[in-house]
Amino acid sequence: MGLYKGDLSFSGDNCGQLSKGDIFSVLQNDRRRHFLEILNANGGSSLRSISEDIAQMESGTTAPASKVRKSIYVSLLQTHLPKMEQMGIVKYDREADRVELMPGADNFSVYLETVEKGNIPWSHYYVGLSIVALFGSLPVFLGFFDWFSSIKWLFFVDMLFLISSVAHFTHMKKIRM
């Protein structure tokens, strides 16, 4: 198993599958989590660029000190990157200084769904939409609204879910770019 102990399997149908323990082990560290968020948003990037972005996040300034940037770069290069490379999450080309996501990174997408302050997760939105559709159906199907038939209501609810799904798809595509 090498330097990292964990239940890793990268062959056959389980290609890139990580155990929950492995996933949480990676995500428990702020730098690794920020590292994956940056790669998830950009698709691929130079290690230097990623370390500068993390330095800005950690320092809270747009121009962190050179010492801070270098410390983060070395930490990523010597500690975090090898661990994530060994787990099949990222691939690092040292000559090009380029980091790319690997199939193992798919394990983290559900945990890295970004929810901006003041917004709700999409899963909560869909639950709320389903509740509105369910309780809105009762008066329609019981005939309280003669002017609004069951067919019209079903079409309306279907359109709500279609529009929501397109908005969700567009939002997720924008995040991954």
JSON list of N, CA and C in Angstrom, two decimals, residues 44-91:
[
{"chain": "A", "resi": 44, "resn": "GLY", "atom": "N", "xyz": [-8.03, 22.71, -14.38]},
{"chain": "A", "resi": 44, "resn": "GLY", "atom": "CA", "xyz": [-6.60, 22.45, -14.26]},
{"chain": "A", "resi": 44, "resn": "GLY", "atom": "C", "xyz": [-5.89, 23.78, -14.07]},
{"chain": "A", "resi": 45, "resn": "SER", "atom": "N", "xyz": [-4.72, 23.73, -13.46]},
{"chain": "A", "resi": 45, "resn": "SER", "atom": "CA", "xyz": [-4.03, 24.98, -13.18]},
{"chain": "A", "resi": 45, "resn": "SER", "atom": "C", "xyz": [-2.58, 24.68, -12.81]},
{"chain": "A", "resi": 46, "resn": "SER", "atom": "N", "xyz": [-1.77, 25.72, -12.76]},
{"chain": "A", "resi": 46, "resn": "SER", "atom": "CA", "xyz": [-0.39, 25.54, -12.31]},
{"chain": "A", "resi": 46, "resn": "SER", "atom": "C", "xyz": [-0.38, 25.48, -10.79]},
{"chain": "A", "resi": 47, "resn": "LEU", "atom": "N", "xyz": [0.57, 24.74, -10.25]},
{"chain": "A", "resi": 47, "resn": "LEU", "atom": "CA", "xyz": [0.68, 24.64, -8.80]},
{"chain": "A", "resi": 47, "resn": "LEU", "atom": "C", "xyz": [0.97, 26.01, -8.20]},
{"chain": "A", "resi": 48, "resn": "ARG", "atom": "N", "xyz": [1.78, 26.79, -8.89]},
{"chain": "A", "resi": 48, "resn": "ARG", "atom": "CA", "xyz": [2.10, 28.14, -8.39]},
{"chain": "A", "resi": 48, "resn": "ARG", "atom": "C", "xyz": [0.83, 29.00, -8.30]},
{"chain": "A", "resi": 49, "resn": "SER", "atom": "N", "xyz": [0.00, 28.94, -9.31]},
{"chain": "A", "resi": 49, "resn": "SER", "atom": "CA", "xyz": [-1.24, 29.72, -9.31]},
{"chain": "A", "resi": 49, "resn": "SER", "atom": "C", "xyz": [-2.18, 29.27, -8.18]},
{"chain": "A", "resi": 50, "resn": "ILE", "atom": "N", "xyz": [-2.28, 27.96, -7.99]},
{"chain": "A", "resi": 50, "resn": "ILE", "atom": "CA", "xyz": [-3.12, 27.43, -6.92]},
{"chain": "A", "resi": 50, "resn": "ILE", "atom": "C", "xyz": [-2.60, 27.88, -5.56]},
{"chain": "A", "resi": 51, "resn": "SER", "atom": "N", "xyz": [-1.28, 27.81, -5.38]},
{"chain": "A", "resi": 51, "resn": "SER", "atom": "CA", "xyz": [-0.70, 28.21, -4.08]},
{"chain": "A", "resi": 51, "resn": "SER", "atom": "C", "xyz": [-0.93, 29.70, -3.83]},
{"chain": "A", "resi": 52, "resn": "GLU", "atom": "N", "xyz": [-0.89, 30.52, -4.88]},
{"chain": "A", "resi": 52, "resn": "GLU", "atom": "CA", "xyz": [-1.16, 31.96, -4.72]},
{"chain": "A", "resi": 52, "resn": "GLU", "atom": "C", "xyz": [-2.62, 32.20, -4.34]},
{"chain": "A", "resi": 53, "resn": "ASP", "atom": "N", "xyz": [-3.54, 31.46, -4.96]},
{"chain": "A", "resi": 53, "resn": "ASP", "atom": "CA", "xyz": [-4.96, 31.59, -4.61]},
{"chain": "A", "resi": 53, "resn": "ASP", "atom": "C", "xyz": [-5.21, 31.19, -3.16]},
{"chain": "A", "resi": 54, "resn": "ILE", "atom": "N", "xyz": [-4.59, 30.10, -2.74]},
{"chain": "A", "resi": 54, "resn": "ILE", "atom": "CA", "xyz": [-4.76, 29.64, -1.35]},
{"chain": "A", "resi": 54, "resn": "ILE", "atom": "C", "xyz": [-4.13, 30.65, -0.39]},
{"chain": "A", "resi": 55, "resn": "ALA", "atom": "N", "xyz": [-2.99, 31.22, -0.76]},
{"chain": "A", "resi": 55, "resn": "ALA", "atom": "CA", "xyz": [-2.35, 32.23, 0.09]},
{"chain": "A", "resi": 55, "resn": "ALA", "atom": "C", "xyz": [-3.26, 33.44, 0.25]},
{"chain": "A", "resi": 56, "resn": "GLN", "atom": "N", "xyz": [-3.95, 33.84, -0.81]},
{"chain": "A", "resi": 56, "resn": "GLN", "atom": "CA", "xyz": [-4.89, 34.95, -0.71]},
{"chain": "A", "resi": 56, "resn": "GLN", "atom": "C", "xyz": [-6.04, 34.61, 0.22]},
{"chain": "A", "resi": 57, "resn": "MET", "atom": "N", "xyz": [-6.55, 33.38, 0.12]},
{"chain": "A", "resi": 57, "resn": "MET", "atom": "CA", "xyz": [-7.66, 32.96, 1.00]},
{"chain": "A", "resi": 57, "resn": "MET", "atom": "C", "xyz": [-7.22, 32.93, 2.46]},
{"chain": "A", "resi": 58, "resn": "GLU", "atom": "N", "xyz": [-6.05, 32.35, 2.70]},
{"chain": "A", "resi": 58, "resn": "GLU", "atom": "CA", "xyz": [-5.60, 32.20, 4.08]},
{"chain": "A", "resi": 58, "resn": "GLU", "atom": "C", "xyz": [-5.19, 33.52, 4.71]},
{"chain": "A", "resi": 59, "resn": "SER", "atom": "N", "xyz": [-4.59, 34.41, 3.92]},
{"chain": "A", "resi": 59, "resn": "SER", "atom": "CA", "xyz": [-4.13, 35.69, 4.48]},
{"chain": "A", "resi": 59, "resn": "SER", "atom": "C", "xyz": [-5.22, 36.75, 4.49]},
{"chain": "A", "resi": 60, "resn": "GLY", "atom": "N", "xyz": [-6.23, 36.56, 3.65]},
{"chain": "A", "resi": 60, "resn": "GLY", "atom": "CA", "xyz": [-7.31, 37.54, 3.58]},
{"chain": "A", "resi": 60, "resn": "GLY", "atom": "C", "xyz": [-6.91, 38.80, 2.83]},
{"chain": "A", "resi": 61, "resn": "THR", "atom": "N", "xyz": [-5.80, 38.74, 2.09]},
{"chain": "A", "resi": 61, "resn": "THR", "atom": "CA", "xyz": [-5.35, 39.89, 1.30]},
{"chain": "A", "resi": 61, "resn": "THR", "atom": "C", "xyz": [-5.18, 39.46, -0.15]},
{"chain": "A", "resi": 62, "resn": "THR", "atom": "N", "xyz": [-5.21, 40.46, -1.04]},
{"chain": "A", "resi": 62, "resn": "THR", "atom": "CA", "xyz": [-5.02, 40.15, -2.46]},
{"chain": "A", "resi": 62, "resn": "THR", "atom": "C", "xyz": [-3.56, 40.00, -2.83]},
{"chain": "A", "resi": 63, "resn": "ALA", "atom": "N", "xyz": [-2.67, 40.49, -1.97]},
{"chain": "A", "resi": 63, "resn": "ALA", "atom": "CA", "xyz": [-1.23, 40.39, -2.22]},
{"chain": "A", "resi": 63, "resn": "ALA", "atom": "C", "xyz": [-0.52, 39.85, -0.98]},
{"chain": "A", "resi": 64, "resn": "PRO", "atom": "N", "xyz": [-0.61, 38.53, -0.73]},
{"chain": "A", "resi": 64, "resn": "PRO", "atom": "CA", "xyz": [0.05, 37.98, 0.45]},
{"chain": "A", "resi": 64, "resn": "PRO", "atom": "C", "xyz": [1.58, 38.05, 0.32]},
{"chain": "A", "resi": 65, "resn": "ALA", "atom": "N", "xyz": [2.24, 38.07, 1.44]},
{"chain": "A", "resi": 65, "resn": "ALA", "atom": "CA", "xyz": [3.70, 38.16, 1.48]},
{"chain": "A", "resi": 65, "resn": "ALA", "atom": "C", "xyz": [4.33, 36.97, 0.75]},
{"chain": "A", "resi": 66, "resn": "SER", "atom": "N", "xyz": [5.49, 37.20, 0.18]},
{"chain": "A", "resi": 66, "resn": "SER", "atom": "CA", "xyz": [6.21, 36.17, -0.55]},
{"chain": "A", "resi": 66, "resn": "SER", "atom": "C", "xyz": [6.49, 34.95, 0.33]},
{"chain": "A", "resi": 67, "resn": "LYS", "atom": "N", "xyz": [6.80, 35.20, 1.59]},
{"chain": "A", "resi": 67, "resn": "LYS", "atom": "CA", "xyz": [7.10, 34.12, 2.54]},
{"chain": "A", "resi": 67, "resn": "LYS", "atom": "C", "xyz": [5.87, 33.21, 2.72]},
{"chain": "A", "resi": 68, "resn": "VAL", "atom": "N", "xyz": [4.69, 33.81, 2.78]},
{"chain": "A", "resi": 68, "resn": "VAL", "atom": "CA", "xyz": [3.45, 33.05, 2.94]},
{"chain": "A", "resi": 68, "resn": "VAL", "atom": "C", "xyz": [3.19, 32.21, 1.69]},
{"chain": "A", "resi": 69, "resn": "ARG", "atom": "N", "xyz": [3.33, 32.83, 0.51]},
{"chain": "A", "resi": 69, "resn": "ARG", "atom": "CA", "xyz": [3.11, 32.10, -0.75]},
{"chain": "A", "resi": 69, "resn": "ARG", "atom": "C", "xyz": [4.08, 30.93, -0.88]},
{"chain": "A", "resi": 70, "resn": "LYS", "atom": "N", "xyz": [5.34, 31.17, -0.53]},
{"chain": "A", "resi": 70, "resn": "LYS", "atom": "CA", "xyz": [6.35, 30.11, -0.65]},
{"chain": "A", "resi": 70, "resn": "LYS", "atom": "C", "xyz": [6.07, 28.98, 0.33]},
{"chain": "A", "resi": 71, "resn": "SER", "atom": "N", "xyz": [5.67, 29.31, 1.53]},
{"chain": "A", "resi": 71, "resn": "SER", "atom": "CA", "xyz": [5.35, 28.30, 2.54]},
{"chain": "A", "resi": 71, "resn": "SER", "atom": "C", "xyz": [4.21, 27.41, 2.08]},
{"chain": "A", "resi": 72, "resn": "ILE", "atom": "N", "xyz": [3.19, 28.01, 1.51]},
{"chain": "A", "resi": 72, "resn": "ILE", "atom": "CA", "xyz": [2.04, 27.25, 1.02]},
{"chain": "A", "resi": 72, "resn": "ILE", "atom": "C", "xyz": [2.44, 26.41, -0.19]},
{"chain": "A", "resi": 73, "resn": "TYR", "atom": "N", "xyz": [3.23, 26.95, -1.09]},
{"chain": "A", "resi": 73, "resn": "TYR", "atom": "CA", "xyz": [3.70, 26.22, -2.26]},
{"chain": "A", "resi": 73, "resn": "TYR", "atom": "C", "xyz": [4.47, 24.96, -1.84]},
{"chain": "A", "resi": 74, "resn": "VAL", "atom": "N", "xyz": [5.39, 25.12, -0.90]},
{"chain": "A", "resi": 74, "resn": "VAL", "atom": "CA", "xyz": [6.20, 23.99, -0.43]},
{"chain": "A", "resi": 74, "resn": "VAL", "atom": "C", "xyz": [5.32, 22.97, 0.27]},
{"chain": "A", "resi": 75, "resn": "SER", "atom": "N", "xyz": [4.38, 23.44, 1.08]},
{"chain": "A", "resi": 75, "resn": "SER", "atom": "CA", "xyz": [3.46, 22.54, 1.77]},
{"chain": "A", "resi": 75, "resn": "SER", "atom": "C", "xyz": [2.64, 21.72, 0.78]},
{"chain": "A", "resi": 76, "resn": "LEU", "atom": "N", "xyz": [2.14, 22.37, -0.26]},
{"chain": "A", "resi": 76, "resn": "LEU", "atom": "CA", "xyz": [1.37, 21.65, -1.28]},
{"chain": "A", "resi": 76, "resn": "LEU", "atom": "C", "xyz": [2.25, 20.65, -2.02]},
{"chain": "A", "resi": 77, "resn": "LEU", "atom": "N", "xyz": [3.44, 21.10, -2.41]},
{"chain": "A", "resi": 77, "resn": "LEU", "atom": "CA", "xyz": [4.35, 20.27, -3.20]},
{"chain": "A", "resi": 77, "resn": "LEU", "atom": "C", "xyz": [4.84, 19.04, -2.43]},
{"chain": "A", "resi": 78, "resn": "GLN", "atom": "N", "xyz": [5.17, 19.22, -1.15]},
{"chain": "A", "resi": 78, "resn": "GLN", "atom": "CA", "xyz": [5.79, 18.13, -0.39]},
{"chain": "A", "resi": 78, "resn": "GLN", "atom": "C", "xyz": [4.80, 17.26, 0.38]},
{"chain": "A", "resi": 79, "resn": "THR", "atom": "N", "xyz": [3.65, 17.80, 0.73]},
{"chain": "A", "resi": 79, "resn": "THR", "atom": "CA", "xyz": [2.72, 17.05, 1.59]},
{"chain": "A", "resi": 79, "resn": "THR", "atom": "C", "xyz": [1.40, 16.72, 0.90]},
{"chain": "A", "resi": 80, "resn": "HIS", "atom": "N", "xyz": [0.68, 17.74, 0.51]},
{"chain": "A", "resi": 80, "resn": "HIS", "atom": "CA", "xyz": [-0.69, 17.55, 0.05]},
{"chain": "A", "resi": 80, "resn": "HIS", "atom": "C", "xyz": [-0.78, 16.96, -1.36]},
{"chain": "A", "resi": 81, "resn": "LEU", "atom": "N", "xyz": [0.01, 17.46, -2.27]},
{"chain": "A", "resi": 81, "resn": "LEU", "atom": "CA", "xyz": [-0.02, 16.97, -3.64]},
{"chain": "A", "resi": 81, "resn": "LEU", "atom": "C", "xyz": [0.34, 15.49, -3.75]},
{"chain": "A", "resi": 82, "resn": "PRO", "atom": "N", "xyz": [1.43, 15.03, -3.11]},
{"chain": "A", "resi": 82, "resn": "PRO", "atom": "CA", "xyz": [1.75, 13.59, -3.18]},
{"chain": "A", "resi": 82, "resn": "PRO", "atom": "C", "xyz": [0.63, 12.70, -2.64]},
{"chain": "A", "resi": 83, "resn": "LYS", "atom": "N", "xyz": [-0.01, 13.13, -1.56]},
{"chain": "A", "resi": 83, "resn": "LYS", "atom": "CA", "xyz": [-1.10, 12.33, -0.99]},
{"chain": "A", "resi": 83, "resn": "LYS", "atom": "C", "xyz": [-2.26, 12.23, -1.98]},
{"chain": "A", "resi": 84, "resn": "MET", "atom": "N", "xyz": [-2.63, 13.36, -2.58]},
{"chain": "A", "resi": 84, "resn": "MET", "atom": "CA", "xyz": [-3.77, 13.35, -3.51]},
{"chain": "A", "resi": 84, "resn": "MET", "atom": "C", "xyz": [-3.41, 12.66, -4.83]},
{"chain": "A", "resi": 85, "resn": "GLU", "atom": "N", "xyz": [-2.14, 12.73, -5.22]},
{"chain": "A", "resi": 85, "resn": "GLU", "atom": "CA", "xyz": [-1.69, 12.02, -6.42]},
{"chain": "A", "resi": 85, "resn": "GLU", "atom": "C", "xyz": [-1.75, 10.51, -6.21]},
{"chain": "A", "resi": 86, "resn": "GLN", "atom": "N", "xyz": [-1.29, 10.07, -5.06]},
{"chain": "A", "resi": 86, "resn": "GLN", "atom": "CA", "xyz": [-1.28, 8.64, -4.76]},
{"chain": "A", "resi": 86, "resn": "GLN", "atom": "C", "xyz": [-2.69, 8.08, -4.68]},
{"chain": "A", "resi": 87, "resn": "MET", "atom": "N", "xyz": [-3.63, 8.91, -4.27]},
{"chain": "A", "resi": 87, "resn": "MET", "atom": "CA", "xyz": [-5.03, 8.47, -4.14]},
{"chain": "A", "resi": 87, "resn": "MET", "atom": "C", "xyz": [-5.77, 8.53, -5.48]},
{"chain": "A", "resi": 88, "resn": "GLY", "atom": "N", "xyz": [-5.12, 9.03, -6.53]},
{"chain": "A", "resi": 88, "resn": "GLY", "atom": "CA", "xyz": [-5.77, 9.10, -7.84]},
{"chain": "A", "resi": 88, "resn": "GLY", "atom": "C", "xyz": [-6.72, 10.27, -7.99]},
{"chain": "A", "resi": 89, "resn": "ILE", "atom": "N", "xyz": [-6.52, 11.31, -7.19]},
{"chain": "A", "resi": 89, "resn": "ILE", "atom": "CA", "xyz": [-7.40, 12.48, -7.22]},
{"chain": "A", "resi": 89, "resn": "ILE", "atom": "C", "xyz": [-6.89, 13.51, -8.23]},
{"chain": "A", "resi": 90, "resn": "VAL", "atom": "N", "xyz": [-5.57, 13.72, -8.24]},
{"chain": "A", "resi": 90, "resn": "VAL", "atom": "CA", "xyz": [-4.96, 14.69, -9.14]},
{"chain": "A", "resi": 90, "resn": "VAL", "atom": "C", "xyz": [-3.73, 14.08, -9.81]},
{"chain": "A", "resi": 91, "resn": "LYS", "atom": "N", "xyz": [-3.31, 14.72, -10.89]},
{"chain": "A", "resi": 91, "resn": "LYS", "atom": "CA", "xyz": [-2.07, 14.34, -11.56]},
{"chain": "A", "resi": 91, "resn": "LYS", "atom": "C", "xyz": [-1.25, 15.61, -11.72]}
]
